[in-house]
Coordinates of C-alpha atoms and ligand atoms in Angstrom, one line a residue:
M1 CA 0.0 0.0 0.0
K2 CA 1.3 3.5 -0.8
Y3 CA 1.4 6.0 1.9
N4 CA -0.3 8.6 -0.2
E5 CA -3.0 6.4 -1.2
L6 CA -3.6 5.5 2.4
F7 CA -3.7 9.0 3.4
E8 CA -5.9 10.3 0.6
S9 CA -8.4 7.4 0.7
F10 CA -8.8 7.5 4.5
S11 CA -12.2 7.9 6.0
W12 CA -13.3 8.0 9.6
E13 CA -16.8 6.9 8.3
K14 CA -15.0 3.5 7.3
V15 CA -13.3 3.2 10.6
L16 CA -16.7 3.8 12.5
K17 CA -18.4 0.9 10.6
T18 CA -15.8 -1.5 11.8
F19 CA -17.1 -1.2 15.4
D20 CA -19.8 -3.4 16.7
W21 CA -22.0 -0.8 18.3
N22 CA -23.4 2.2 16.2
V23 CA -20.9 4.9 17.4
D24 CA -23.3 7.7 16.9
E25 CA -25.7 6.1 19.4
K26 CA -23.4 4.5 22.0
F27 CA -19.8 3.4 22.3
N28 CA -18.0 1.6 25.1
M29 CA -14.3 0.5 25.1
A30 CA -15.1 -2.7 27.1
H31 CA -17.7 -3.9 24.6
E32 CA -15.4 -3.3 21.5
C33 CA -12.3 -4.6 23.0
C34 CA -13.6 -7.6 24.7
D35 CA -17.3 -8.6 24.6
R36 CA -17.8 -8.6 20.9
W37 CA -15.1 -11.3 20.5
A38 CA -16.3 -13.5 23.2
E39 CA -18.8 -15.7 21.3
D40 CA -16.0 -17.7 19.9
P41 CA -15.0 -19.9 23.1
L42 CA -11.5 -20.5 21.6
R43 CA -10.4 -17.2 20.6
V44 CA -7.3 -16.4 22.8
A45 CA -7.1 -12.7 24.0
I46 CA -4.1 -12.9 26.3
Y47 CA -1.1 -15.1 26.9
W48 CA 0.1 -14.2 30.3
E49 CA 3.5 -15.0 32.0
D50 CA 5.4 -13.6 34.9
E51 CA 9.0 -13.6 35.8
S52 CA 8.8 -16.8 37.8
G53 CA 7.6 -18.6 34.7
K54 CA 4.0 -18.9 35.8
T55 CA 1.6 -18.8 32.8
D56 CA -2.0 -18.5 32.0
V57 CA -4.2 -18.3 28.9
W58 CA -7.2 -16.0 28.7
T59 CA -9.9 -16.4 26.1
Y60 CA -12.1 -13.4 25.3
M61 CA -15.0 -15.5 26.8
R62 CA -13.2 -15.8 30.1
L63 CA -12.2 -12.0 30.0
K64 CA -15.9 -11.1 29.4
E65 CA -17.2 -13.4 32.3
Q66 CA -14.7 -12.2 34.8
S67 CA -14.9 -8.6 33.9
N68 CA -18.7 -8.8 34.2
R69 CA -18.4 -10.3 37.9
M70 CA -16.0 -7.5 38.7
A71 CA -18.4 -4.9 37.2
N72 CA -21.0 -6.2 39.7
A73 CA -18.5 -6.2 42.5
L74 CA -17.6 -2.5 41.7
R75 CA -21.2 -1.7 41.9
S76 CA -21.6 -3.4 45.2
L77 CA -18.8 -1.2 46.3
G78 CA -20.8 1.8 45.5
V79 CA -19.0 2.7 42.3
Q80 CA -21.4 4.4 39.8
K81 CA -21.1 5.9 36.3
G82 CA -18.5 8.7 36.2
D83 CA -16.8 7.6 39.5
R84 CA -13.2 6.9 39.3
V85 CA -11.5 3.5 39.9
A86 CA -7.6 3.2 40.1
G87 CA -5.4 0.3 39.5
L88 CA -1.8 -0.1 41.0
L89 CA -0.4 -3.4 39.8
G90 CA 2.0 -4.6 37.5
K91 CA 0.9 -6.5 34.3
E92 CA -1.6 -8.7 36.1
M93 CA -4.9 -10.2 34.9
E94 CA -6.5 -8.6 37.9
L95 CA -5.6 -5.2 36.5
I96 CA -7.0 -5.9 33.0
I97 CA -10.4 -7.2 34.5
T98 CA -10.5 -4.1 36.7
V99 CA -10.1 -1.7 33.7
L100 CA -12.8 -3.6 31.6
A101 CA -15.1 -3.8 34.6
T102 CA -14.7 0.0 35.2
W103 CA -15.7 0.8 31.6
K104 CA -18.5 -1.6 31.7
I105 CA -20.2 0.3 34.4
G106 CA -19.3 3.6 32.7
A107 CA -16.8 4.6 35.3
V108 CA -13.5 6.2 34.8
Y109 CA -10.1 4.2 35.1
V110 CA -7.1 5.8 36.6
P111 CA -3.8 4.1 35.8
M112 CA -0.8 4.0 38.1
F113 CA 2.7 2.7 38.2
T114 CA 3.9 0.2 40.7
A115 CA 7.3 2.1 40.8
F116 CA 5.3 5.2 42.2
G117 CA 6.2 6.1 45.8
P118 CA 3.6 7.1 48.4
E119 CA 3.4 10.8 47.4
A120 CA 2.9 10.0 43.7
I121 CA 0.2 7.6 44.7
R122 CA -1.5 10.1 47.1
Y123 CA -1.3 12.8 44.5
R124 CA -3.2 10.8 41.9
L125 CA -5.7 9.2 44.2
E126 CA -6.6 12.6 45.8
N127 CA -6.4 14.6 42.7
S128 CA -8.9 12.3 40.7
G129 CA -11.0 11.4 43.8
C130 CA -10.9 7.7 43.5
K131 CA -13.6 5.6 45.1
V132 CA -11.7 2.3 44.8
L133 CA -8.1 1.2 44.4
V134 CA -7.1 -2.2 43.2
T135 CA -3.7 -3.2 44.2
N136 CA -1.6 -5.9 46.2
Q137 CA -0.1 -6.2 49.7
E138 CA 3.3 -5.0 48.6
Q139 CA 1.9 -1.8 47.2
A140 CA -0.8 -1.2 49.8
V141 CA 2.0 -0.9 52.5
K142 CA 2.9 2.4 50.8
I143 CA -0.5 3.8 51.4
T144 CA -1.6 2.6 54.8
D145 CA -1.0 6.0 56.5
L146 CA -2.3 8.2 53.8
N147 CA -5.7 8.6 55.4
L148 CA -7.7 8.4 52.2
S149 CA -11.4 7.8 51.6
T150 CA -10.5 5.4 48.9
K151 CA -11.7 1.7 49.4
I152 CA -8.8 -0.6 48.8
L153 CA -9.3 -3.9 47.2
L154 CA -6.3 -6.2 47.5
K155 CA -5.5 -8.9 45.0
D156 CA -4.0 -11.3 47.4
G157 CA -6.4 -11.1 50.4
L158 CA -9.1 -8.6 51.3
T159 CA -8.6 -6.9 54.6
N160 CA -11.8 -7.9 56.1
T161 CA -12.5 -11.4 54.6
G162 CA -9.0 -12.6 53.6
Q163 CA -10.4 -13.7 50.2
T164 CA -8.4 -13.2 47.0
F165 CA -9.5 -10.9 44.4
W166 CA -10.7 -13.9 42.3
E167 CA -12.5 -15.5 45.3
F168 CA -14.2 -12.1 46.0
I169 CA -15.5 -11.7 42.5
Q170 CA -16.8 -15.2 42.1
S171 CA -19.6 -14.3 44.6
F172 CA -21.0 -11.8 42.0
S173 CA -23.0 -12.8 39.0
A174 CA -21.4 -13.3 35.5
D175 CA -24.3 -11.4 33.9
H176 CA -23.9 -7.8 33.4
E177 CA -25.0 -5.4 30.9
T178 CA -22.4 -2.9 29.6
E179 CA -23.4 0.8 30.2
P180 CA -24.3 2.3 26.9
T181 CA -21.9 5.2 27.2
K182 CA -21.5 7.9 24.6
V183 CA -18.4 8.3 22.5
M184 CA -17.3 11.5 24.4
D185 CA -18.0 10.1 27.8
P186 CA -14.8 10.0 30.0
C187 CA -13.1 6.5 30.2
V188 CA -9.7 7.3 31.6
I189 CA -7.9 9.9 33.6
Q190 CA -4.2 9.4 32.5
Y191 CA -1.5 11.2 34.3
T192 CA 1.1 12.3 31.8
S193 CA 4.7 11.0 32.2
G194 CA 6.0 14.0 34.2
S195 CA 9.0 14.6 32.0
T196 CA 8.6 18.3 32.4
G197 CA 7.3 18.6 35.9
L198 CA 4.1 17.7 37.9
P199 CA 2.0 15.2 35.9
K200 CA -1.3 16.4 34.5
G201 CA -4.4 14.3 34.6
A202 CA -5.5 14.0 30.9
V203 CA -9.1 13.0 30.6
W204 CA -9.9 10.7 27.6
A205 CA -13.2 9.9 26.1
H206 CA -14.2 6.5 24.9
K207 CA -13.5 7.9 21.5
I208 CA -9.8 7.2 22.0
L209 CA -10.4 3.8 20.7
V210 CA -11.8 5.1 17.4
S211 CA -8.9 7.5 17.0
S212 CA -6.2 5.0 17.8
Y213 CA -7.7 2.2 15.9
P214 CA -6.1 3.1 12.4
Y215 CA -2.8 3.6 14.1
V216 CA -2.6 0.1 15.4
R217 CA -3.5 -1.4 11.9
Y218 CA -1.4 1.0 9.7
A219 CA 1.5 2.1 11.9
I220 CA 2.1 -0.9 14.2
G221 CA 0.8 -3.0 11.4
V222 CA -1.4 -5.5 13.5
E223 CA -3.1 -8.1 11.2
D224 CA -5.9 -10.4 12.0
N225 CA -3.6 -13.5 12.8
D226 CA -0.9 -11.7 14.7
R227 CA 0.6 -12.5 18.0
F228 CA 1.2 -9.2 19.2
F229 CA 3.7 -8.2 22.2
G230 CA 3.8 -4.6 23.4
G231 CA 6.1 -4.5 26.3
A232 CA 5.1 -1.0 27.8
D233 CA 3.6 -0.9 31.2
L234 CA -0.2 -0.5 31.6
G235 CA 0.5 2.6 33.8
W236 CA 1.0 4.9 30.7
A237 CA -1.0 5.8 27.6
Y238 CA 1.0 3.6 25.1
G239 CA 0.9 0.5 27.3
L240 CA -2.8 0.8 28.2
I241 CA -4.1 1.7 24.8
N242 CA -1.9 0.8 22.0
C243 CA -0.2 -2.1 23.5
T244 CA -3.2 -3.7 25.1
F245 CA -6.8 -2.5 24.3
V246 CA -6.6 -1.4 20.8
P247 CA -5.0 -4.8 19.7
L248 CA -7.7 -6.5 21.5
S249 CA -10.5 -4.5 19.8
Y250 CA -9.2 -6.3 16.7
G251 CA -9.7 -9.7 18.3
V252 CA -6.0 -10.7 18.1
S253 CA -3.9 -12.4 20.7
I254 CA -1.4 -10.5 22.7
L255 CA 1.2 -11.4 25.2
S256 CA 1.3 -9.9 28.5
Y257 CA 4.4 -10.3 30.5
K258 CA 4.7 -9.4 34.1
G259 CA 8.4 -8.6 34.7
S260 CA 11.0 -5.9 34.2
F261 CA 12.6 -5.4 30.7
N262 CA 15.4 -7.8 30.1
V263 CA 17.0 -8.2 26.7
E264 CA 17.5 -12.1 26.7
K265 CA 14.2 -12.8 28.4
T266 CA 12.5 -10.6 25.6
Y267 CA 14.2 -12.7 22.9
Q268 CA 13.0 -15.8 24.6
L269 CA 9.5 -14.6 24.8
L270 CA 9.5 -13.6 21.2
E271 CA 10.6 -17.1 20.4
K272 CA 8.4 -19.0 22.8
Y273 CA 5.0 -17.3 21.9
S274 CA 5.9 -17.0 18.1
I275 CA 5.4 -13.2 18.3
T276 CA 4.9 -11.7 14.9
N277 CA 4.7 -8.0 16.0
F278 CA 6.5 -6.3 18.7
A279 CA 6.4 -2.8 20.2
Y280 CA 8.6 -1.1 22.9
A281 CA 10.2 2.1 24.0
P282 CA 13.6 3.3 22.7
T283 CA 15.4 2.5 25.9
A284 CA 14.7 -1.2 25.2
Y285 CA 16.2 -1.0 21.7
R286 CA 19.2 0.9 22.8
L287 CA 19.8 -1.9 25.3
M288 CA 19.3 -4.6 22.7
I289 CA 22.0 -3.1 20.5
T290 CA 24.5 -2.9 23.3
Y291 CA 24.1 -6.6 23.6
G292 CA 25.2 -7.0 19.9
A293 CA 23.8 -8.9 17.1
E294 CA 25.0 -12.4 18.0
L295 CA 22.6 -12.8 20.9
I296 CA 19.3 -12.1 18.9
K297 CA 20.6 -14.5 16.2
K298 CA 20.6 -17.4 18.7
Y299 CA 16.7 -17.2 18.8
K300 CA 14.1 -18.1 16.3
I301 CA 12.4 -14.8 16.0
K302 CA 9.4 -14.4 13.7
V303 CA 8.7 -10.7 14.3
R304 CA 7.8 -9.1 11.1
K305 CA 7.3 -5.6 12.6
F306 CA 9.3 -3.7 15.2
S307 CA 7.9 -0.5 16.5
S308 CA 9.2 2.1 19.0
A309 CA 7.4 4.9 20.6
G310 CA 7.5 7.3 23.7
E311 CA 10.8 9.0 23.0
P312 CA 12.8 9.8 20.0
L313 CA 14.5 6.7 18.4
N314 CA 18.1 7.5 17.6
A315 CA 19.2 6.9 13.9
E316 CA 22.0 4.7 15.1
V317 CA 19.7 2.2 16.5
V318 CA 17.6 2.0 13.4
R319 CA 20.6 1.5 11.3
F320 CA 22.2 -1.1 13.6
F321 CA 18.9 -3.1 13.4
R322 CA 18.8 -2.8 9.6
E323 CA 22.4 -3.8 9.2
N324 CA 22.5 -6.6 11.6
F325 CA 19.0 -8.2 11.6
G326 CA 17.7 -6.9 8.2
R327 CA 14.8 -5.3 10.0
E328 CA 13.4 -1.8 10.3
I329 CA 12.2 -0.3 13.6
Y330 CA 9.4 2.0 13.0
D331 CA 9.4 5.0 15.1
H332 CA 6.1 6.4 16.3
Y333 CA 5.4 9.8 17.9
G334 CA 2.4 10.8 20.1
C335 CA 1.3 12.4 23.3
T336 CA -1.1 11.4 26.1
E337 CA -3.4 14.2 25.0
T338 CA -3.3 13.7 21.2
G339 CA -2.7 10.1 20.3
M340 CA -0.2 8.8 18.0
I341 CA -0.1 11.6 15.3
V342 CA 3.3 11.3 13.4
D343 CA 4.3 7.7 12.5
N344 CA 6.3 5.4 10.2
F345 CA 3.6 3.3 8.7
N346 CA 4.9 -0.1 8.4
V347 CA 2.1 -1.5 6.2
T348 CA 2.8 1.1 3.6
D349 CA 5.7 1.5 1.1
M350 CA 7.0 4.7 2.8
K351 CA 10.9 4.4 3.4
V352 CA 12.0 4.8 7.0
K353 CA 14.5 7.6 7.4
P354 CA 16.6 6.8 10.4
G355 CA 16.0 9.5 12.9
S356 CA 12.8 10.7 11.6
M357 CA 9.4 10.1 13.3
G358 CA 7.8 9.7 10.0
L359 CA 4.7 11.3 8.4
P360 CA 1.3 12.6 9.7
S361 CA -1.3 10.0 10.6
P362 CA -4.2 9.8 8.2
G363 CA -7.4 11.5 9.4
F364 CA -5.5 14.0 11.7
N365 CA -4.8 17.5 10.8
L366 CA -1.4 18.6 12.1
A367 CA 0.8 21.7 11.7
L368 CA 4.0 23.2 12.9
V369 CA 3.3 26.4 14.6
D370 CA 5.0 29.3 16.5
E371 CA 4.1 30.3 20.1
D372 CA 1.0 32.2 18.9
G373 CA -0.4 29.3 16.8
N374 CA 0.7 30.7 13.4
I375 CA 1.9 28.2 11.0
V376 CA 5.6 28.4 10.2
K377 CA 7.3 28.6 6.8
K378 CA 8.1 25.2 5.3
G379 CA 11.4 23.8 6.6
D380 CA 11.3 26.0 9.8
I381 CA 11.1 24.6 13.2
G382 CA 7.8 24.9 14.9
Q383 CA 5.8 23.2 17.6
I384 CA 3.8 20.1 16.5
A385 CA 0.1 21.1 17.0
V386 CA -3.0 19.1 16.3
D387 CA -6.3 20.5 15.2
T388 CA -8.8 20.1 17.8
T389 CA -11.8 20.6 15.5
A390 CA -10.8 17.6 13.3
F391 CA -12.7 14.3 13.8
P392 CA -10.3 12.2 15.9
Y393 CA -9.9 14.7 18.8
F394 CA -10.6 12.7 22.0
F395 CA -9.0 14.7 24.7
L396 CA -11.5 16.2 27.3
G397 CA -9.0 18.5 29.0
Y398 CA -7.0 18.1 32.3
W399 CA -9.0 16.9 35.1
Q400 CA -10.4 19.9 37.1
D401 CA -7.7 22.2 35.7
D402 CA -9.1 24.5 33.0
K403 CA -6.3 26.9 33.3
K404 CA -3.6 24.1 32.3
T405 CA -6.0 23.1 29.6
K406 CA -6.3 26.6 28.1
E407 CA -2.5 27.0 28.3
K408 CA -2.2 24.2 25.8
L409 CA -4.5 25.9 23.2
R410 CA -3.8 28.4 20.5
G411 CA -7.2 28.9 18.7
K412 CA -7.9 25.6 17.2
W413 CA -4.5 24.2 17.7
L414 CA -3.5 21.9 20.7
L415 CA 0.3 22.5 21.3
T416 CA 2.3 19.5 22.1
G417 CA 5.3 21.4 23.4
D418 CA 7.5 19.5 21.0
L419 CA 9.6 21.2 18.4
A420 CA 10.1 19.7 14.9
S421 CA 10.7 20.5 11.3
E422 CA 9.4 18.9 8.1
D423 CA 11.5 18.0 5.1
E424 CA 10.6 18.3 1.5
E425 CA 8.9 14.9 1.5
G426 CA 6.8 15.7 4.5
Y427 CA 8.8 13.7 7.0
F428 CA 8.9 15.0 10.5
W429 CA 12.3 15.5 12.3
F430 CA 12.2 15.9 16.0
E431 CA 14.3 18.7 17.5
G432 CA 13.5 18.3 21.2
R433 CA 11.0 19.5 23.7
A434 CA 10.5 23.3 23.7
D435 CA 11.6 23.3 27.4
D436 CA 14.7 21.3 26.7
I437 CA 16.1 23.4 23.9
I438 CA 19.7 24.7 24.8
S439 CA 20.4 28.5 24.0
S440 CA 24.2 28.9 23.7
A441 CA 26.0 32.0 22.4
G442 CA 23.1 32.8 20.3
Y443 CA 22.5 29.4 18.9
R444 CA 19.5 27.2 19.7
I445 CA 20.5 23.5 20.1
G446 CA 18.3 20.6 20.2
P447 CA 19.3 18.0 22.7
F448 CA 18.3 15.0 20.5
E449 CA 20.7 15.6 17.7
V450 CA 23.6 15.8 20.1
E451 CA 22.5 12.7 22.1
S452 CA 22.1 10.7 18.9
S453 CA 25.6 11.7 17.8
L454 CA 26.9 10.6 21.1
I455 CA 25.3 7.2 20.8
E456 CA 27.0 6.6 17.6
H457 CA 30.2 6.3 19.6
P458 CA 30.8 2.6 20.8
A459 CA 31.5 3.8 24.5
V460 CA 28.1 5.4 24.9
A461 CA 25.0 3.3 25.9
E462 CA 22.7 6.3 26.7
A463 CA 23.1 10.0 26.9
A464 CA 21.2 13.0 28.1
V465 CA 22.1 16.4 27.0
V466 CA 21.0 19.8 28.8
G467 CA 22.0 23.3 28.9
K468 CA 24.2 24.3 31.9
P469 CA 24.0 28.0 32.9
D470 CA 27.2 29.9 31.8
E471 CA 28.0 33.5 32.2
A472 CA 29.6 34.1 29.0
K473 CA 27.4 31.9 26.7
G474 CA 24.1 31.8 28.5
E475 CA 24.3 28.1 28.5
I476 CA 26.8 25.5 27.4
V477 CA 26.0 21.9 26.2
K478 CA 26.5 19.4 29.1
A479 CA 26.2 15.6 28.5
F480 CA 25.4 13.0 31.0
I481 CA 26.6 9.7 29.7
V482 CA 26.0 6.0 30.7
L483 CA 28.9 3.9 29.3
T484 CA 28.7 0.6 27.7
P485 CA 29.9 -2.3 29.9
T486 CA 33.5 -2.5 28.6
Y487 CA 34.4 1.1 29.0
E488 CA 35.7 3.0 32.1
P489 CA 35.2 6.8 32.7
S490 CA 38.3 8.9 32.2
E491 CA 39.2 12.4 31.1
I492 CA 40.7 11.1 28.0
L493 CA 37.4 9.4 27.0
A494 CA 35.5 12.6 27.9
K495 CA 37.7 14.6 25.5
E496 CA 37.3 12.0 22.8
L497 CA 33.6 12.1 23.1
S498 CA 33.5 15.9 22.8
A499 CA 35.7 15.8 19.7
F500 CA 33.5 13.1 18.2
V501 CA 30.4 15.2 18.3
K502 CA 32.4 18.3 17.2
N503 CA 33.4 16.5 14.1
K504 CA 30.1 15.1 13.4
L505 CA 27.9 18.0 14.0
S506 CA 29.3 21.5 14.5
K507 CA 31.4 23.6 16.6
H508 CA 28.7 25.1 18.6
Q509 CA 26.8 21.9 19.3
Y510 CA 29.4 19.7 21.0
P511 CA 29.3 19.0 24.7
R512 CA 31.8 21.2 26.6
E513 CA 31.2 19.3 29.7
I514 CA 30.7 15.6 30.2
E515 CA 29.7 13.7 33.3
F516 CA 29.6 10.0 33.4
V517 CA 26.7 8.5 35.5
D518 CA 25.6 4.9 36.2
D519 CA 22.0 5.7 35.1
L520 CA 19.8 8.6 34.0
P521 CA 16.8 9.7 35.8
K522 CA 13.7 8.4 33.9
T523 CA 10.0 8.4 34.4
P524 CA 8.6 4.9 35.1
S525 CA 7.7 4.8 31.3
G526 CA 11.4 5.0 30.5
K527 CA 11.6 8.7 29.4
I528 CA 14.8 10.7 30.4
Q529 CA 14.0 13.4 32.7
R530 CA 16.2 16.3 31.6
F531 CA 14.6 18.7 34.1
I532 CA 15.9 16.7 37.0
L533 CA 19.4 16.8 35.7
K534 CA 19.1 20.6 35.2
K535 CA 17.9 20.9 38.8
Q536 CA 20.6 18.8 40.1
M537 CA 23.1 21.1 38.3
Q538 CA 21.6 24.2 40.0
I539 CA 21.8 22.7 43.4
S540 CA 25.5 21.6 43.0
S541 CA 26.7 24.8 41.5
Ligands
LIG1 P1 4.7 15.6 30.7 O1 3.7 16.2 29.7 O2 4.1 15.4 32.1 O3 5.9 16.4 30.8 P2 5.3 13.6 28.8 O4 5.1 14.6 27.8 O5 6.6 13.0 28.6 O6 5.2 14.3 30.2 P3 3.7 11.7 27.6 O7 2.4 12.3 27.1 O8 3.6 10.3 28.3 O9 4.2 12.6 28.7 O10 4.8 11.6 26.4 C1 4.6 12.4 25.2 C2 5.9 13.0 24.9 O11 6.9 12.0 24.6 C3 6.0 13.8 23.7 O12 5.5 15.2 24.0 C4 7.3 13.7 23.3 O13 8.1 14.7 23.8 C5 7.8 12.4 23.7 N1 7.7 11.5 22.5 C6 6.9 10.4 22.4 N2 7.1 9.7 21.4 C7 8.1 10.3 20.7 C8 8.9 10.1 19.5 N3 8.7 9.0 18.8 N4 10.0 11.0 19.2 C9 10.2 11.9 19.9 N5 9.5 12.3 21.1 C10 8.6 11.4 21.5
LIG2 MG1 3.6 16.2 27.6

């Protein structure tokens, strides 16, 4: 398929027809992602495995039945349409059942990460006013003294009865009628990653499924008989929506692995489950290439399509994969508030340009704009913005924060805060977040290009580049570097790396200061938090 043809022939009307319910009348994520596939008793929704090797197989029928029971259980706990229910578990089936059940009663799901500390949990539970939290003992310890009104449902033993989650919900009926919600009713409050500060509670409508549906088919390239494995955690937008529920809305089988990312384990899983389509964050791919090409070749891997999302994917990683495994990695760009709006489409003939996030997604209207919302000249750098009047817009604003919501809008445009330029063929090239741009001696320097250049050096596993305040230049470029296992920090190596970038890029872009670190500060979703590095520099200077 040609990208141009896909773009031009695309119609949301056709997309709407693929759903079971008539979207104009009623629309519910749980119905489309689970119940409509449950008539076939053998259709597998989820292969589940954890770090200890425990496995389970879930058909759509079983998902439907258990989520119906949980929906009735939530009702018995007083949860009503519009109320909030939070989940704080790793990739557990109890969590997936909770999400479906929450939607089935028309309530709003609030995802959380198990890596969160007590304050992060309290902030989200209080801010969104959750009625129920589903978690386990290990997590519950973090919240015992928070004095919240939220009811806590423990997976491994309820406080009053000692029953497990499964025992508890078995006492409720397996019959439940899914709430006929409207397409613009809220379904999730997703807190942003917090890469730039305090996370904001983005409210999504059920429409997010409609808007993300073409992305999963055309960009990730999920086909009807695929076995899909998206490694991202359910605590963030990509893991919850694009790696779990949208693929399920196609009725395909997915792998859900509960465990931390590990290169060799990932290859074993790809082989064991005959995975045909795989998606993860760039940090995973960066790690894979530091393990070299030999390791992956030891496994029988049938993956046809590799996708990456959540952070810029460095050109070096794409080239390494291409040269060593003969496979492309398709970079995808999106935000919690907008969905996946610039992508490499792996079902089309478009060529992947290493370092570029690809072309606009069909059905969206995008532009590069300045601070006032005016479209910039072709070739110039601008903020990626999405037209809020175009059909796929599903963002209902930040939870109880009109001020923050308004700050994002310029006329009809929603600003993403990300800077990019467009080349002659319409490909988007990421510059960096507007907040991370370094201003040095009159030059504006995007950290991504410098980081990507550093990564091309064999000593560098990961790099984060920030502006360090400097009296003469305003800011100087400083790089924090994690070395690959065989290298040791030294003055000489630091000088070599500076010179390496100077030769590749330009005289004003190279890092004048290099600090070797064991790891970089990251959000639980794996994004580098440059603002923390900047803060640390202020404290230590
Ligand atoms: P916060 O808004 O709280 O600071 P965040 O913006 O990181 O956090 P998310 O909505 O999870 O929260 O992430 C979206 C951001 O991730 C984008 O705005 C962009 O900066 C970055 N991003 C995602 N995918 C890509 C990509 N393929 N290339 C470049 N940047 C990406
Ligand atoms: Mg953001």
